[in-house]
XYZ file of C-alpha atoms in Angstrom:
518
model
C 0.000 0.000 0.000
C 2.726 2.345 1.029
C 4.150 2.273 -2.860
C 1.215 2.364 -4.543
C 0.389 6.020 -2.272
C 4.102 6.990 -2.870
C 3.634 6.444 -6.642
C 0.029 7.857 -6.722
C 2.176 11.004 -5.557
C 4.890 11.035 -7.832
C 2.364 10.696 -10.359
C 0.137 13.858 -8.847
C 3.833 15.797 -8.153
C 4.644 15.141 -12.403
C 1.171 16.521 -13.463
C 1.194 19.279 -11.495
C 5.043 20.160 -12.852
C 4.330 19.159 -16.335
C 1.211 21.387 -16.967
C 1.024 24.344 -13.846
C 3.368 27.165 -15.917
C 1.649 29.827 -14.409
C -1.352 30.149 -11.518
C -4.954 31.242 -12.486
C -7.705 33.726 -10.803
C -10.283 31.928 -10.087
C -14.050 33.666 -8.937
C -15.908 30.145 -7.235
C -19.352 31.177 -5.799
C -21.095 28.132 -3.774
C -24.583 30.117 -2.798
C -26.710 27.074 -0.881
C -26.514 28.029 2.770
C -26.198 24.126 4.085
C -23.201 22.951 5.171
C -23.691 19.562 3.406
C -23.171 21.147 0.116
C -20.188 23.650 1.295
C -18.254 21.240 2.705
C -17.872 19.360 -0.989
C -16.558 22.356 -2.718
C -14.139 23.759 0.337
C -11.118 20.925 -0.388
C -11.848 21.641 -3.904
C -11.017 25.125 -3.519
C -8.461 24.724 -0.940
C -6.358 22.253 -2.998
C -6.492 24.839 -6.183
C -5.033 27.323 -3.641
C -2.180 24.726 -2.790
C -1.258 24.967 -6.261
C -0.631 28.425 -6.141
C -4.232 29.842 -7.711
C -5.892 32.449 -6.523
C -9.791 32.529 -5.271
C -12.349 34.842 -4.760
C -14.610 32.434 -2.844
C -18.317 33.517 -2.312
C -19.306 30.908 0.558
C -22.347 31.097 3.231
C -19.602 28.774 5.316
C -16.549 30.438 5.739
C -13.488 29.135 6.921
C -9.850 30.373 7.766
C -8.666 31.255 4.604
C -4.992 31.003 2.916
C -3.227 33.509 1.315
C -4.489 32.253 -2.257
C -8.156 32.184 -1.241
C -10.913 35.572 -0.443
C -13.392 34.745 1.046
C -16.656 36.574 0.666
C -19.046 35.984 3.460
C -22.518 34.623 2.265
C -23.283 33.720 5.717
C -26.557 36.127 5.769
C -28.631 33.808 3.232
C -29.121 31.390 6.379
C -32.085 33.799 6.945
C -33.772 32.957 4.019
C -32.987 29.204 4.324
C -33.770 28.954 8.074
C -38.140 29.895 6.654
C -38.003 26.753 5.044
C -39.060 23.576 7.929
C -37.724 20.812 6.644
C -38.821 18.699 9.246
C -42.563 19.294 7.562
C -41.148 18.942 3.991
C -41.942 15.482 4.235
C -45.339 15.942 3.867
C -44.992 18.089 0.230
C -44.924 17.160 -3.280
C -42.021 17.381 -5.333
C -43.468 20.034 -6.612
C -44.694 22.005 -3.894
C -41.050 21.453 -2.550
C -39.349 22.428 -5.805
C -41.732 25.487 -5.715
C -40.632 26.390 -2.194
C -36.884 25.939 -2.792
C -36.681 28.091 -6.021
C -38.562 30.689 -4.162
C -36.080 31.124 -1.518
C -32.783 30.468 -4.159
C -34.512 33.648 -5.913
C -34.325 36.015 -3.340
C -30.548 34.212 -1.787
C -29.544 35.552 -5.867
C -30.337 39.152 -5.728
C -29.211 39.728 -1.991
C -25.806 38.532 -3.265
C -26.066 40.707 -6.177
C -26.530 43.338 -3.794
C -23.529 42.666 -1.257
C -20.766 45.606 -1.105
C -17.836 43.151 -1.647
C -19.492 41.510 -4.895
C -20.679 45.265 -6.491
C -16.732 45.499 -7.809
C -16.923 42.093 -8.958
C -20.049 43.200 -10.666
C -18.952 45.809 -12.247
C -15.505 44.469 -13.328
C -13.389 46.660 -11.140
C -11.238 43.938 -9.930
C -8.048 42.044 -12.002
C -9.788 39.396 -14.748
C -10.465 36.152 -13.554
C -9.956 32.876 -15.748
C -12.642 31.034 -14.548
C -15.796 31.607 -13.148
C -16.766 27.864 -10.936
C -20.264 27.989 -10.004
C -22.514 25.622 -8.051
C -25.064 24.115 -10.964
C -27.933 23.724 -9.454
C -30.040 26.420 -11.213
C -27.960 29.579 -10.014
C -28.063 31.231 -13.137
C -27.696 35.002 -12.265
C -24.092 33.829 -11.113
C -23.446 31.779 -14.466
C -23.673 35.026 -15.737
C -20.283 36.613 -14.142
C -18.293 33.729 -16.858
C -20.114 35.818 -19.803
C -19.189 39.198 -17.894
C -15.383 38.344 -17.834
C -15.521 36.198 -21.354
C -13.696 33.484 -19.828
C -15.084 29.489 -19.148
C -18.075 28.340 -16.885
C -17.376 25.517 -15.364
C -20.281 23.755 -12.492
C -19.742 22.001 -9.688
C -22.347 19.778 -7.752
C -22.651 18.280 -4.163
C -25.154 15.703 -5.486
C -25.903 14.557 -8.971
C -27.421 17.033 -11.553
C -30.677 17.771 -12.150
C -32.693 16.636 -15.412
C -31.854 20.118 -17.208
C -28.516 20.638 -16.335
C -27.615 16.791 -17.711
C -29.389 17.700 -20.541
C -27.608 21.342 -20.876
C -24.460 19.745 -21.350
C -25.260 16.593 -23.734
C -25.854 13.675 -21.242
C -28.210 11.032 -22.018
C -31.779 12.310 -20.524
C -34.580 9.598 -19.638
C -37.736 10.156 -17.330
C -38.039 6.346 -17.262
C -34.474 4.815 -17.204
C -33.094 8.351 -14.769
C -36.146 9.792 -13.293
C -35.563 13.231 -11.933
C -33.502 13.273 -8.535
C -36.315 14.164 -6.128
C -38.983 12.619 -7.730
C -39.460 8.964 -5.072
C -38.034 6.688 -8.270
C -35.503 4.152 -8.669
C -34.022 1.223 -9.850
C -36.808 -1.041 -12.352
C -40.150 1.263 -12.272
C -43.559 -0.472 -12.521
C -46.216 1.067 -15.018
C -47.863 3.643 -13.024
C -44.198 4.779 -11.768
C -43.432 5.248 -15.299
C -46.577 6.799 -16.309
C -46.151 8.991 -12.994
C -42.891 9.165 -13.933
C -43.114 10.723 -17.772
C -45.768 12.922 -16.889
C -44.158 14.824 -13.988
C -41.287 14.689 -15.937
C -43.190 16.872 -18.895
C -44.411 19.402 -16.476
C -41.067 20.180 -15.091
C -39.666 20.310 -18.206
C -42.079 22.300 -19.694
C -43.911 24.297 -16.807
C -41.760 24.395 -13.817
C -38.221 24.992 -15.506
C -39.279 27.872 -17.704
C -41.313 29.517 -15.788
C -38.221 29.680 -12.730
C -35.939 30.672 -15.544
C -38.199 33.642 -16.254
C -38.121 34.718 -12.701
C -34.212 34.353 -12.440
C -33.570 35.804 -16.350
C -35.401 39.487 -14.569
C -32.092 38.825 -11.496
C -29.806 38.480 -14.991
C -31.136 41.661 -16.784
C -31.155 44.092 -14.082
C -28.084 43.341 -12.234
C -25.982 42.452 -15.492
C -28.233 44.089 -18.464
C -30.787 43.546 -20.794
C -28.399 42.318 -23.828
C -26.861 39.169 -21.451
C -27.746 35.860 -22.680
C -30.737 34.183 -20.427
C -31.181 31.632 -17.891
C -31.448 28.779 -20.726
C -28.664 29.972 -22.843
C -26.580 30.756 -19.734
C -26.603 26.883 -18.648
C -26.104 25.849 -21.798
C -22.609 27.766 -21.879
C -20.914 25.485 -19.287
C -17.877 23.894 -20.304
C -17.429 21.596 -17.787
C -19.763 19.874 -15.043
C -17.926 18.248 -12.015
C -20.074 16.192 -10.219
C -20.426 14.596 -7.004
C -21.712 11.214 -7.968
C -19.710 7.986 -7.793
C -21.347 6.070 -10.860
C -21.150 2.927 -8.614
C -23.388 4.475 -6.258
C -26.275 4.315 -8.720
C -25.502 7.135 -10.914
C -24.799 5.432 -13.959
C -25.812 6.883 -17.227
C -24.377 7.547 -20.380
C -22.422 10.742 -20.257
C -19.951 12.903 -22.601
C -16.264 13.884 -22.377
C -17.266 17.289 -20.540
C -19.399 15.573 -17.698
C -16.700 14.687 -15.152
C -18.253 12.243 -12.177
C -16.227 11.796 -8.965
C -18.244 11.397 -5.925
C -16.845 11.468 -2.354
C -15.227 14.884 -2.779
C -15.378 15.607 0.831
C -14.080 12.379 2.270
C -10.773 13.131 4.682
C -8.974 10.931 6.660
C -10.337 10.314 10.475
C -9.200 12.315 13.018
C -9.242 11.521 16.729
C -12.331 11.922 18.858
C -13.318 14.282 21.170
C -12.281 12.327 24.566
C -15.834 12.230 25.987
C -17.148 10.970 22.867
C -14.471 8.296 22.040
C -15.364 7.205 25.478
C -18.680 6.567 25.603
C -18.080 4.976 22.879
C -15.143 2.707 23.636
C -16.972 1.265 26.860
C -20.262 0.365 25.207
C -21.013 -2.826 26.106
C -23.100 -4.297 22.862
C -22.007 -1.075 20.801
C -23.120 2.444 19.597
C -26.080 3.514 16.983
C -25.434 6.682 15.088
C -28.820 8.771 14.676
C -28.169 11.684 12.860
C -30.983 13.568 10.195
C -28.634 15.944 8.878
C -27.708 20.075 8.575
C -30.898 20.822 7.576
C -33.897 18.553 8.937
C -33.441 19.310 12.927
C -34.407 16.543 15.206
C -35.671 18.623 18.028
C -38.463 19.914 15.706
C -39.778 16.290 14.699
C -43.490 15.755 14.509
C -43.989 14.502 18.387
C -45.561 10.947 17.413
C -42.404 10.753 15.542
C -40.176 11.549 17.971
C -41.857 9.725 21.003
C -41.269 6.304 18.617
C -36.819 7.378 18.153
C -36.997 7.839 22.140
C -39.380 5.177 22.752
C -37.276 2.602 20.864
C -34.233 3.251 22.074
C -35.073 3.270 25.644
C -35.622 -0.856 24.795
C -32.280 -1.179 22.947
C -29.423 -2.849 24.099
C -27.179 -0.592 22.455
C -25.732 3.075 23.405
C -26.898 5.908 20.787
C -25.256 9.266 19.712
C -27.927 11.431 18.809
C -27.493 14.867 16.778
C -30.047 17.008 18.630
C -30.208 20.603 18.442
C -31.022 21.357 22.150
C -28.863 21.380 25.112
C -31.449 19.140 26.647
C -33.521 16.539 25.902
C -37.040 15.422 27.843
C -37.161 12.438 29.347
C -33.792 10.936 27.432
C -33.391 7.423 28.535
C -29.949 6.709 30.113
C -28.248 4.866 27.096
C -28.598 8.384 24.998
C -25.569 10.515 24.582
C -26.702 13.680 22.756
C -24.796 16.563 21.465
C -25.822 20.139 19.260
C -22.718 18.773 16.885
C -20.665 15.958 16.370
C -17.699 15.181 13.793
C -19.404 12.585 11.847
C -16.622 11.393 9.964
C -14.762 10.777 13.038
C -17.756 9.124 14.518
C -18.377 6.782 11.671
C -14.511 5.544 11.933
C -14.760 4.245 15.384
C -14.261 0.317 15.475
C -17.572 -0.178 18.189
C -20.286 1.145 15.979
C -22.783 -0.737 14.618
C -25.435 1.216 12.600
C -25.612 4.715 11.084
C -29.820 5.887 11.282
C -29.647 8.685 8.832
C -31.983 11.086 6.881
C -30.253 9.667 3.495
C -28.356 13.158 2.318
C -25.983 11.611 0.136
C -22.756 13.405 2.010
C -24.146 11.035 5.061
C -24.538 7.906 2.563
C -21.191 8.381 0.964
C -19.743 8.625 4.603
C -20.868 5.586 5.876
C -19.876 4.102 2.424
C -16.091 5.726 3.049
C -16.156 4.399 6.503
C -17.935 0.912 6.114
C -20.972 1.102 8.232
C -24.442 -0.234 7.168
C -27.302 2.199 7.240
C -31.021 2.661 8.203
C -32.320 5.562 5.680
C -35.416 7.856 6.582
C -35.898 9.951 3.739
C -37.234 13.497 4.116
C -37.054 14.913 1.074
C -35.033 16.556 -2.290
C -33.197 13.696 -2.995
C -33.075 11.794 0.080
C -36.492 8.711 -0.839
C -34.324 8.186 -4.532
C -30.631 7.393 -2.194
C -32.921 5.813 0.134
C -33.882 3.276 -2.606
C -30.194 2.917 -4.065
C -29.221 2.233 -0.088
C -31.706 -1.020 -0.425
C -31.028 -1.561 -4.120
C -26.759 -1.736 -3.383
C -27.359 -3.715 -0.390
C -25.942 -1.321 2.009
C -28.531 -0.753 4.745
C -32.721 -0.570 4.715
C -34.804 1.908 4.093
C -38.318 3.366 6.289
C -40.577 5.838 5.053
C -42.100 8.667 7.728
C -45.248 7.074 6.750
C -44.566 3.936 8.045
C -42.486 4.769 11.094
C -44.025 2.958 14.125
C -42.330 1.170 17.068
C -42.423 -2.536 15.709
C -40.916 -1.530 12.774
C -38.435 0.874 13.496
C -37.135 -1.636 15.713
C -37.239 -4.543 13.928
C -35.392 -2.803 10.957
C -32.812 -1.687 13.571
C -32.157 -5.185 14.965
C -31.956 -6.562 11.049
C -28.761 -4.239 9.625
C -26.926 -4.403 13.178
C -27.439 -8.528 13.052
C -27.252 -9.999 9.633
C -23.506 -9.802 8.455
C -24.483 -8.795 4.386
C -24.932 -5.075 5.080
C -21.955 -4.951 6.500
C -20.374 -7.013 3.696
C -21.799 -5.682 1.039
C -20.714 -2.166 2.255
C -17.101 -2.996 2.514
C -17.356 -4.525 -0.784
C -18.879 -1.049 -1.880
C -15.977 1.190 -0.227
C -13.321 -1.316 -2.088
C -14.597 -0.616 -5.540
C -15.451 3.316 -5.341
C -12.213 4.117 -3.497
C -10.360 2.235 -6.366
C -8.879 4.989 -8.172
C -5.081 6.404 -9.064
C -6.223 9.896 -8.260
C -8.378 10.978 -5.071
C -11.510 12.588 -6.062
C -10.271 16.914 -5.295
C -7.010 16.063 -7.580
C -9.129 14.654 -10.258
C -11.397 17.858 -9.925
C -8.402 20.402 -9.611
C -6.710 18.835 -12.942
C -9.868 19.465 -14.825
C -10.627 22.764 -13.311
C -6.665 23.535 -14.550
C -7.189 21.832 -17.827
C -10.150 23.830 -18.768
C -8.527 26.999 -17.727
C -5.416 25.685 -19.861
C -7.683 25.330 -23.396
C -9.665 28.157 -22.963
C -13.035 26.402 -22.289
C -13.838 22.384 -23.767
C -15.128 23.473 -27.101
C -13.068 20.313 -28.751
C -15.098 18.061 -26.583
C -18.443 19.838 -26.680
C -21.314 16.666 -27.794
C -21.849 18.305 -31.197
C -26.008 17.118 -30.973
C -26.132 19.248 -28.111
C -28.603 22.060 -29.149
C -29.902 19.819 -31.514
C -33.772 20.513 -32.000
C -36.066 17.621 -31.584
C -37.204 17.727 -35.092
C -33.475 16.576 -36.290
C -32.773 14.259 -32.811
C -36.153 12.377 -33.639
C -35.340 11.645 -37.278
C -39.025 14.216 -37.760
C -38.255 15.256 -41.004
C -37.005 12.089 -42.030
C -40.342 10.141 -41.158
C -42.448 12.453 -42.748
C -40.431 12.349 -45.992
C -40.581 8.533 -45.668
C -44.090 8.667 -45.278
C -44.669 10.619 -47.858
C -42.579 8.718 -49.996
C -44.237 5.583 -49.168
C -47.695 7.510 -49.652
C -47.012 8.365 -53.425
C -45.833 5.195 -53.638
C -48.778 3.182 -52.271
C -51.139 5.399 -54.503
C -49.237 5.168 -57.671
C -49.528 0.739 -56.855
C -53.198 1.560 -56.069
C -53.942 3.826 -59.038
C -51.817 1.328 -61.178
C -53.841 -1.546 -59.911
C -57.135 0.508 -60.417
C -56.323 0.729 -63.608
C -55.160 -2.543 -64.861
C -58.527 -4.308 -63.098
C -60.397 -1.788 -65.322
C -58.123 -2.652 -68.271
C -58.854 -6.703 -67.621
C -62.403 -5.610 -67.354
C -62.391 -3.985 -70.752
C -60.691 -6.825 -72.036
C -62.967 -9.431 -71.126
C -65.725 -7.326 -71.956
C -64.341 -7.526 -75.632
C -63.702 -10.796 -75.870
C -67.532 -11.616 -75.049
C -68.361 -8.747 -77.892
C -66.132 -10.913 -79.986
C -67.851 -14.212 -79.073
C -71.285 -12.820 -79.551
C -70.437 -11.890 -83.155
C-alpha cells in the first residue's frame, strides 16, 4: 500500500510540474446556505489554492482562509434558508417542494447581487479572472459573471445534476431509465411509476423549468443588463460539469467527455475523537447507533408521534446511541442516549464499536458511511433523500423506512436486522473497495480538470456536437415524414396502377364476349 500512495504522488507531483506554468484567478461562488453542500466544494477550492491559484470564494460557510483564497461571506442567506421547515417537507410534493426551494434560491440571488464586496466584482473593477466555478444547481444570475469576464463556466455539484442541467451539457436524458432526482423513483419502475414518472417529468420540463428561468432571467437583466444571454442559454454555456456522484453508487448513465463524475469529494482521513465521545463509545457494552438527520432537517423539531417512537425505541435497545439534537437538553432521554448540538461525523463513523448509522439519506451522510464501512437505516425526508434511500436497499448497504410507516415494531425490527445480519456490512465494505479504487483521489481529479479547462480556454473540442440539436433533427421528424410521404405516393401510384389494370382486364374481357357474340 505504502508504494502504490508513494507512486500515486509522484504521479500527482509530475502533473502538477508538467502542466502548472503559471497560476490562475479563479471567482468560485457556492450560494446554498447548508453545510452539506459547502463542505464538498471547500477541499476543492483549498487544494487549487495549494497549487498556487488564486480565489475569490463567495461561501455562506466560511473558513480560515490562505493567502491564495478571499473569502466573501454569504453567511446572511441562512435567513432565508432557516423559513423553510424541513422537518414538515416530508409531507410536500415534489413540486410544492421544488416550488418552495426556487422561491427562496430567488431572493438568496439578488441579496448577493446586492452585497458591497461583490458590487466590484459586478462591475468588473477587480483584475480578470480565468474562470468563473459555479454551483449548478439552477444559479443562473451567477453563471452570468463567466459571460461578464468572457472566460469558461465551469459547475460544480454536491449531489448529482438535475434533469436540465444533464441535458444542458449533452448527457443522455430519460424520465423512465433516470427519473428526476427528487422525484421517489428508482431502480426497475412499474407502469404507473413510469406513467407517474413521464408525466411529472413533462411538467417540469415544460412548466416548472421555464417559468423559474423567467423569474431568475429578470435577477440576470437588471443586475448584469438587458443584452446578457438568459437563464437557458446561460446553462447551456458550461464547459465543464464536475459532479459529485460515484457512478457505482447508482448514478450510472451515459455521459460525454465534458461531464466529469467523482463522488466522495469531501471524504478526509479520520481524526481523533473528542475524549468524551471516544469514550462513551469505547466502553459500550453491545455497541453504539449513530442517529443523525442531517444540517438541515433538525431533530428537536420532529413531529412529536415521531419523535416519542426514536426515544421510545431506544429506551428498549441494548445498544448506546449518539444522537445529533439541536437542544442542550432533551425530555425524558433514557440513560443509554448521549446527545450533542454537533458531532464530527466522519470521526464518529470511523470508530471500530459502531454498529449502525440511522440517517436522513443526504448523500454526504450515505457516501460517509460508504467511506467508513458502516451499514445504514435511511429515513428519507425529502429533495433527494427517498431516490438514495432506494439505491441504499437496491446496493445492499442498509434498509430503508418511510415517515409514513415509522411505528415502534418496525423501526425496531429494521434496527435489529442491519446491526445482526452480516451482508450489510459485507456488502458495504465490498462497496468502499470498488469506489475508493482509483489512481487519483476525487479533489485532484477535480483540480486537474478545473486547470485543464482553464489551460484550453473552455472544452469546445469536446463539446457533444447534438447538443442544441432541436427535436425535429434528434427524432429523425423530417425524415419520417419524408418517408411517409414517400411511401404515400408510392402506395397510390400501386393503387392507381392496380385501379387501372382491373379496369383494363375488365375492358378486355368485356371484348372478348363482344367478340364471341359476333
Amino acid at each position: 500500500m505504502q508504494w502504490q500512495n508513494l507512486i500515486s504522488g509522484c504521479f500527482i507531483s509530475w502533473l502538477a510540474m508538467s502542466h502548472q506554468i503559471e497560476t490562475y484567478r479563479i471567482l468560485a461562488i457556492f450560494p446554498t446556505p447548508s453545510i452539506s453542500h459547502q463542505v464538498v466544494f471547500r477541499p476543492v477550492m483549498q487544494e487549487l489554492a495549494t497549487r498556487g491559484h488564486h480565489i475569490t470564494l463567495l461561501t455562506p460557510n466560511p473558513f480560515e482562509a490562505t493567502e491564495n483564497i478571499t473569502i466573501i461571506d454569504l453567511n446572511h442567506l441562512y435567513e432565508d434558508w432557516k423559513k423553510i421547515d424541513f422537518a414538515e417537507t416530508a409531507d410536500l410534493n415534489p413540486f410544492a417542494m421544488i416550488e418552495l426551494l426556487l422561491t427562496v434560491m430567488r431572493g438568496m440571488m439578488t441579496k448577493i447581487l446586492e452585497i458591497d464586496e461583490v458590487k466590484p466584482i459586478l462591475h468588473g473593477n477587480v483584475e480578470k479572472f480565468d474562470v468563473v466555478i459555479s454551483e449548478f444547481l439552477g444559479y443562473t444570475p451567477m453563471y452570468a459573471f463567466a459571460h461578464l469576464y468572457n472566460v469558461p463556466l465551469i459547475g460544480m455539484t454536491s449531489l448529482d445534476m438535475s434533469p436540465s442541467e444533464h441535458a444542458s451539457i449533452g448527457n443522455l436524458v430519460h424520465p423512465i431509465l433516470h427519473p428526476h432526482l427528487i422525484f421517489p423513483f428508482y431502480g426497475d419502475l412499474n407502469f404507473f411509476e413510469r406513467v407517474a414518472s413521464v408525466y411529472m417529468s413533462w411538467i417540469m420540463d415544460n412548466i416548472f423549468t421555464p417559468m423559474f428561468g423567467r423569474k431568475l432571467d429578470q435577477v440576470i437583466f437588471k443586475y448584469f443588463g438587458d443584452s446578457y444571454p438568459n437563464s437557458y442559454e446561460l446553462t447551456r454555456s458550461v464547459s465543464l460539469a464536475i459532479v459529485n456522484a460515484h457512478p457505482a453508487l447508482g448514478f450510472t448513465r451515459p455521459i460525454v467527455p465534458t461531464t466529469i463524475q467523482v463522488g466522495l469529494l469531501h471524504i478526509q482521513p479520520p481524526k481523533p475523537l473528542p475524549s468524551d465521545i471516544d469514550s462513551y463509545m469505547s466502553k459500550s457494552k453491545h455497541g453504539v447507533i449513530y442517529f443523525s438527520l442531517g444540517s438541515n432537517v433538525k431533530s428537536s423539531c420532529l413531529k412529536k408521534n415521531h419523535f416519542d417512537t426514536f426515544l421510545g425505541v431506544f429506551k428498549e435497545l441494548e445498544y448506546d446511541i449518539i444522537w445529533k439534537f439541536e437542544n442542550e437538553t432533551m425530555q425524558n432521554k433514557p440513560n443509554n442516549v448521549m446527545i450533542r448540538k454537533w458531532l464530527p461525523q466522519q470521526d464518529l463513523l470511523a470508530h471500530p464499536n459502531l454498529k449502525l448509522f440511522i440517517t436522513h439519506g443526504g448523500q454526504q451522510s450515505m457516501e460517509e458511511a460508504i467511506d467508513r464501512g458502516i451499514p445504514l437505516l435511511c429515513i428519507p425526508f425529502f429533495g433527494d433523500q427517498e431516490t438514495n434511500s432506494k439505491k441504499i436497499e437496491h446496493l445492499g448497504i442498509g434498509r430503508r423506512l418511510l415517515l409514513a410507516d415509522l411505528n415502534p415494531i418496525n423501526f425496531k425490527a429494521l434496527v435489529h436486522e442491519v446491526i445482526n445480519h452480516a451482508k450489510y456490512k459485507q456488502k458495504i465494505i465490498e462497496l468502499r473497495d470498488v469506489v475508493k479504487d482509483s489512481p487519483l483521489s476525487p479533489k485532484d481529479m477535480a483540480a486537474w480538470w478545473i486547470e485543464y479547462t482553464i489551460r484550453h480556454n473552455g472544452t469546445r473540442h469536446l463539446r457533444y456536437p447534438g447538443l442544441g440539436f432541436p427535436n425535429w433533427k434528434y427524432y429523425f421528424v423530417d425524415v419520417i415524414i419524408f418517408t411517409i410521404t414517400i411511401l404515400s405516393i408510392f402506395c397510390v401510384l400501386i393503387f392507381i396502377s392496380i385501379r387501372k389494370l382491373l379496369k383494363y382486364c375488365k375492358f378486355i374481357k368485356k371484348d372478348e364476349k363482344k367478340i364471341k357474340v359476333k
